[in-house]
Coordinates of C-alpha atoms in Angstrom, one line a residue:
M70 CA 90.6 8.6 -144.9
A71 CA 91.3 4.9 -144.2
S72 CA 91.9 5.5 -140.5
D73 CA 88.2 6.3 -139.9
L74 CA 87.1 2.8 -140.7
E75 CA 87.7 -0.4 -138.6
L76 CA 86.2 -2.9 -141.0
L77 CA 85.7 -3.1 -144.7
T78 CA 83.8 -6.1 -146.1
V79 CA 83.8 -7.0 -149.8
G80 CA 81.2 -8.9 -151.9
R81 CA 77.6 -9.4 -152.5
I82 CA 74.5 -7.5 -151.5
S83 CA 70.8 -8.4 -152.0
I84 CA 67.3 -7.8 -150.9
D85 CA 66.3 -10.8 -148.8
L86 CA 62.7 -12.0 -148.8
Y87 CA 61.9 -14.4 -146.0
C88 CA 58.7 -16.4 -145.8
D89 CA 56.7 -15.5 -142.8
Q90 CA 55.1 -18.9 -142.5
I91 CA 57.6 -21.0 -140.4
G92 CA 58.0 -24.5 -141.9
A93 CA 56.1 -23.7 -145.1
D94 CA 57.6 -24.9 -148.4
W95 CA 57.6 -22.9 -151.7
E96 CA 54.0 -24.0 -152.5
A97 CA 52.6 -23.2 -149.0
A98 CA 54.5 -19.8 -148.7
E99 CA 52.0 -16.9 -148.6
T100 CA 53.8 -13.7 -147.5
F101 CA 57.4 -12.6 -147.3
S102 CA 59.3 -10.0 -145.2
K103 CA 62.1 -8.0 -146.9
A104 CA 65.5 -6.8 -145.6
V105 CA 68.9 -5.9 -147.0
G106 CA 71.2 -8.9 -147.0
G107 CA 74.2 -10.7 -148.5
S108 CA 76.9 -12.2 -146.4
P109 CA 79.5 -9.5 -146.4
T110 CA 76.8 -6.8 -146.1
N111 CA 75.4 -8.6 -143.0
V112 CA 78.9 -8.9 -141.5
A113 CA 79.3 -5.1 -141.8
I114 CA 75.9 -4.6 -140.2
A115 CA 76.6 -7.0 -137.4
A116 CA 79.9 -5.2 -136.5
A117 CA 78.2 -1.8 -136.8
R118 CA 75.6 -2.9 -134.3
L119 CA 78.4 -3.9 -132.0
G120 CA 79.7 -0.3 -132.1
H121 CA 82.3 -0.4 -134.9
R122 CA 82.9 1.9 -137.9
T123 CA 82.2 -0.3 -140.9
A124 CA 81.8 -0.1 -144.6
V125 CA 81.0 -2.6 -147.4
F126 CA 82.5 -2.6 -150.9
T127 CA 79.7 -3.7 -153.3
K128 CA 77.3 -2.4 -155.9
V129 CA 73.6 -2.3 -156.2
G130 CA 71.4 -2.2 -159.3
E131 CA 69.8 0.8 -161.0
D132 CA 66.3 0.1 -159.6
P133 CA 64.1 0.8 -156.5
F134 CA 65.6 -2.1 -154.5
G135 CA 69.0 -0.6 -154.9
A136 CA 67.8 2.5 -153.2
V137 CA 66.1 0.4 -150.5
A138 CA 69.4 -1.4 -149.9
L139 CA 71.4 1.9 -149.6
G140 CA 68.8 3.3 -147.3
E141 CA 68.8 0.3 -145.0
L142 CA 72.6 0.3 -144.8
R143 CA 72.6 3.9 -143.7
G144 CA 70.0 3.2 -141.2
F145 CA 72.2 0.5 -139.6
G146 CA 75.1 2.9 -139.5
V147 CA 77.2 1.3 -142.2
D148 CA 79.3 3.7 -144.3
T149 CA 78.1 3.6 -147.9
R150 CA 81.0 5.4 -149.6
Y151 CA 82.1 2.2 -151.4
V152 CA 78.5 1.2 -152.4
S153 CA 77.7 2.5 -155.9
V154 CA 74.9 2.0 -158.4
E155 CA 75.9 0.0 -161.5
P156 CA 74.0 1.3 -164.5
G157 CA 71.9 -1.1 -166.4
T158 CA 71.8 -3.8 -163.7
V159 CA 69.1 -5.1 -161.3
T160 CA 69.7 -5.5 -157.5
P161 CA 69.8 -9.3 -156.6
L162 CA 67.0 -10.9 -154.7
A163 CA 67.3 -13.9 -152.3
F164 CA 64.1 -15.8 -151.4
A165 CA 64.0 -18.1 -148.4
V166 CA 61.4 -20.6 -147.0
L167 CA 62.0 -22.0 -143.6
D168 CA 61.5 -25.6 -144.5
P169 CA 63.0 -26.8 -142.3
P170 CA 63.8 -23.8 -140.1
G171 CA 67.3 -24.9 -139.2
D172 CA 68.3 -25.3 -142.8
P173 CA 66.1 -23.0 -144.9
Q174 CA 65.8 -23.3 -148.7
L175 CA 67.2 -20.5 -150.7
L176 CA 66.5 -19.2 -154.2
F177 CA 68.8 -16.6 -155.7
R178 CA 67.6 -14.2 -158.4
R179 CA 70.9 -12.7 -159.7
D180 CA 70.2 -11.5 -163.3
P181 CA 73.4 -10.8 -165.3
P182 CA 75.2 -8.6 -165.3
V183 CA 75.1 -8.9 -161.5
P184 CA 76.0 -5.5 -160.0
D185 CA 78.1 -6.9 -157.1
F186 CA 80.2 -8.8 -159.6
Q187 CA 81.1 -5.5 -161.3
L188 CA 83.7 -4.4 -158.7
R189 CA 86.6 -2.6 -160.2
P190 CA 90.0 -1.5 -158.7
D191 CA 89.2 2.3 -159.0
D192 CA 86.0 1.9 -157.0
V193 CA 87.9 1.7 -153.7
D194 CA 91.0 3.6 -152.6
A195 CA 94.3 1.8 -152.1
A196 CA 95.0 3.3 -148.7
T197 CA 91.8 1.9 -147.2
V198 CA 92.6 -1.6 -148.6
A199 CA 96.1 -1.5 -147.2
E200 CA 95.4 0.2 -143.8
V201 CA 91.9 -0.7 -142.6
P202 CA 92.3 -2.8 -139.4
I203 CA 90.1 -5.6 -140.8
L204 CA 89.6 -6.5 -144.5
W205 CA 86.9 -9.1 -144.8
V206 CA 86.7 -10.7 -148.3
T207 CA 84.0 -13.3 -149.2
A208 CA 85.1 -16.0 -151.6
S209 CA 82.0 -15.8 -153.7
A210 CA 83.4 -12.4 -155.0
L211 CA 86.1 -14.4 -156.7
S212 CA 83.6 -16.3 -158.9
N213 CA 83.0 -13.8 -161.7
E214 CA 84.9 -11.0 -163.4
P215 CA 85.7 -8.2 -163.0
S216 CA 85.1 -8.7 -159.3
A217 CA 87.5 -11.7 -159.1
S218 CA 90.5 -9.8 -160.4
T219 CA 89.7 -6.8 -158.3
V220 CA 89.4 -8.8 -155.1
A221 CA 92.6 -10.8 -155.9
G222 CA 94.4 -7.5 -156.5
M223 CA 93.1 -6.2 -153.1
L224 CA 94.5 -9.3 -151.4
T225 CA 97.8 -9.0 -153.1
A226 CA 98.1 -5.3 -152.3
R227 CA 97.2 -6.0 -148.6
H228 CA 100.4 -8.0 -148.3
R229 CA 98.9 -10.3 -145.7
R230 CA 98.5 -7.5 -143.2
R231 CA 96.8 -8.5 -140.0
H232 CA 93.8 -8.9 -140.1
T233 CA 93.0 -10.1 -143.6
V234 CA 90.0 -12.3 -143.4
L235 CA 88.8 -14.8 -146.1
D236 CA 85.3 -16.0 -145.6
L237 CA 85.4 -19.2 -147.6
D238 CA 81.7 -18.6 -148.5
Y239 CA 81.0 -21.3 -151.2
R240 CA 77.7 -20.9 -153.1
P241 CA 77.7 -23.6 -155.9
T242 CA 75.3 -21.6 -158.1
F243 CA 77.8 -18.7 -158.4
W244 CA 80.5 -20.9 -160.0
R245 CA 81.0 -22.6 -163.3
S246 CA 82.5 -25.6 -161.5
R247 CA 83.6 -26.8 -158.1
A248 CA 87.1 -27.3 -159.5
E249 CA 87.3 -23.6 -160.5
A250 CA 86.1 -22.6 -157.1
S251 CA 88.7 -24.8 -155.4
E252 CA 91.5 -23.3 -157.5
R253 CA 90.5 -19.7 -156.9
I254 CA 89.5 -20.0 -153.3
G255 CA 92.6 -22.1 -152.5
A256 CA 94.8 -19.5 -154.1
A257 CA 93.1 -16.7 -152.0
V258 CA 93.9 -18.6 -148.8
D259 CA 97.6 -17.8 -149.5
S260 CA 96.8 -14.1 -148.9
A261 CA 94.7 -14.4 -145.8
T262 CA 95.7 -14.3 -142.1
I263 CA 92.3 -15.6 -141.0
A264 CA 90.1 -18.1 -142.8
V265 CA 86.5 -18.9 -141.8
G266 CA 84.3 -21.6 -143.2
N267 CA 82.1 -24.7 -142.7
R268 CA 83.0 -28.2 -143.5
E269 CA 82.0 -28.1 -147.2
E270 CA 83.7 -24.7 -147.7
C271 CA 86.9 -26.1 -146.2
A272 CA 86.7 -29.1 -148.5
V273 CA 86.5 -26.7 -151.5
A274 CA 89.3 -24.6 -150.3
V275 CA 91.8 -27.2 -149.0
G276 CA 90.4 -30.5 -150.1
T277 CA 89.1 -32.0 -146.9
D278 CA 86.0 -31.7 -144.8
D279 CA 87.6 -33.2 -141.7
P280 CA 87.7 -30.3 -139.3
R281 CA 91.1 -30.9 -137.7
E282 CA 92.8 -31.7 -141.0
A283 CA 91.1 -28.7 -142.7
A284 CA 92.4 -26.4 -140.0
A285 CA 95.9 -27.9 -140.2
R286 CA 95.9 -27.4 -144.0
L287 CA 94.8 -23.8 -143.7
R288 CA 97.5 -23.2 -141.1
A289 CA 100.1 -24.9 -143.3
K290 CA 99.2 -22.3 -146.0
G291 CA 100.1 -19.5 -143.6
V292 CA 96.8 -18.7 -142.0
E293 CA 97.2 -17.5 -138.5
L294 CA 93.7 -18.3 -137.3
A295 CA 91.7 -21.1 -138.9
V296 CA 88.0 -21.1 -137.9
V297 CA 86.0 -24.2 -138.9
K298 CA 82.2 -23.9 -138.2
L299 CA 80.6 -27.2 -137.3
G300 CA 76.9 -26.1 -137.0
G301 CA 75.3 -27.5 -133.9
D302 CA 78.6 -29.1 -132.8
G303 CA 80.2 -25.7 -132.3
V304 CA 83.4 -24.2 -133.8
L305 CA 86.9 -25.5 -134.1
L306 CA 89.6 -22.9 -133.9
S307 CA 93.3 -23.4 -134.6
S308 CA 96.1 -20.8 -134.0
D309 CA 99.4 -20.4 -132.3
Q310 CA 97.4 -20.2 -129.1
G311 CA 96.4 -23.9 -129.7
E312 CA 93.4 -25.8 -130.9
R313 CA 90.0 -25.7 -129.2
L314 CA 86.4 -26.8 -129.8
I315 CA 84.1 -24.1 -128.7
E316 CA 80.6 -25.4 -128.0
P317 CA 77.5 -23.4 -129.1
P318 CA 75.1 -21.8 -126.6
P319 CA 71.7 -23.5 -126.1
I320 CA 69.2 -21.8 -128.3
Q321 CA 65.9 -22.6 -130.1
V322 CA 66.5 -22.3 -133.8
L323 CA 63.9 -20.3 -135.7
C324 CA 65.9 -19.5 -138.9
G325 CA 69.4 -20.8 -139.6
L326 CA 70.2 -18.0 -142.1
G327 CA 72.3 -15.1 -140.9
A328 CA 73.9 -16.9 -138.0
G329 CA 77.2 -17.1 -139.8
D330 CA 77.1 -13.4 -140.6
A331 CA 76.5 -12.5 -137.0
F332 CA 79.4 -14.8 -136.1
G333 CA 81.5 -12.8 -138.6
G334 CA 80.6 -9.4 -137.2
A335 CA 81.2 -10.6 -133.7
L336 CA 84.6 -12.2 -134.7
A337 CA 85.6 -8.8 -136.0
H338 CA 84.5 -7.3 -132.7
G339 CA 86.8 -9.6 -130.8
L340 CA 89.7 -9.0 -133.1
L341 CA 89.3 -5.2 -132.9
N342 CA 89.2 -5.5 -129.1
G343 CA 92.4 -7.7 -129.0
W344 CA 90.6 -10.5 -127.2
P345 CA 92.1 -14.0 -126.9
H346 CA 90.9 -16.3 -129.7
E347 CA 88.9 -18.5 -127.3
R348 CA 86.9 -15.5 -125.9
T349 CA 86.4 -14.1 -129.4
I350 CA 84.9 -17.4 -130.8
A351 CA 82.7 -17.9 -127.7
F352 CA 81.3 -14.4 -128.2
A353 CA 80.8 -15.0 -131.9
N354 CA 79.1 -18.3 -131.3
A355 CA 76.6 -16.6 -129.0
A356 CA 76.0 -13.8 -131.5
G357 CA 75.3 -16.4 -134.2
G358 CA 73.0 -18.3 -131.8
I359 CA 70.9 -15.2 -131.1
V360 CA 70.3 -14.6 -134.9
A361 CA 69.4 -18.3 -135.4
S362 CA 66.6 -17.7 -132.9
R363 CA 65.2 -14.9 -134.9
L364 CA 63.6 -14.3 -138.3
L365 CA 65.5 -12.2 -140.9
C366 CA 69.3 -11.6 -140.9
S367 CA 70.3 -8.0 -140.9
Q368 CA 67.5 -6.8 -138.6
A369 CA 68.3 -9.7 -136.2
M370 CA 71.9 -8.8 -135.5
P371 CA 72.4 -8.5 -131.8
Y372 CA 73.7 -5.7 -129.6
E373 CA 76.7 -6.4 -127.3
Q374 CA 74.6 -6.5 -124.1
E375 CA 72.4 -9.2 -125.7
V376 CA 75.4 -11.4 -126.5
V377 CA 76.9 -10.9 -123.0
G378 CA 73.5 -11.7 -121.5
L379 CA 73.4 -15.0 -123.4
L380 CA 76.9 -15.9 -122.3
E381 CA 76.1 -15.1 -118.7
G382 CA 72.9 -17.0 -118.8
T383 CA 70.7 -13.9 -118.5
P384 CA 69.5 -13.2 -122.1
A385 CA 67.9 -9.8 -122.7

């Protein structure tokens, strides 16, 4: 039943392999630690760790890493009813070296046919798409068929119900061209009530990387809440509650990967609790900061008391 879920995320999944040697480049890397990953997958994990009933709509390959990914999702408490095995495919891998730690280098191994690009309409029930309190779609799922048509159809069927979140999530290697990405992501904005992205992702979606102008253009397209992430400068939010720059908490960055996914899960937490936008973004900023201070993504997602502790100046 759709009513038993609070959040459904849609898009990619992978096994992430992080270099254990902080600051090592590809040549100096010696050992790697593995964990399930992929942005929408991590958002579902982050929200689950904050106490919510979450699921991810994705597909894994017919290989041992697919089984590992499914097992880890269950271990984090994420519902796997919409995660299936795509025959004849290989689960994607994402390698990372922390050189530099704040902006790690990534190498994706996504051998076609990529399982999480094989999403089809019959893989998820229409009632869940229409009724789940938060539908979180990542723009990278629009880059290849049949996933692109499936996701576009989900957004259309949703009828811009609150809360329909579009994570602008631009990965150049997933697209044939930046122009194609701009066209498809820009069109998807028209179906979203919330849009979340960094400067570059906003430029792809609405043609400008100026934070205030990007937020204004997103709002002009009907988005109720525009969230522009500015890295170390914080987050700009724009809604009918006004515009506000929320500064990030003071943290020591160990690994910049996964901070945005923790932000997403915490954003969902605030939305589900009906918090004012300013409180929600401050909480999400703190959650992202905690993950940036840790290695790995999924395993680093914080519990609520850790986020509250950071906000109150008494981190756990």
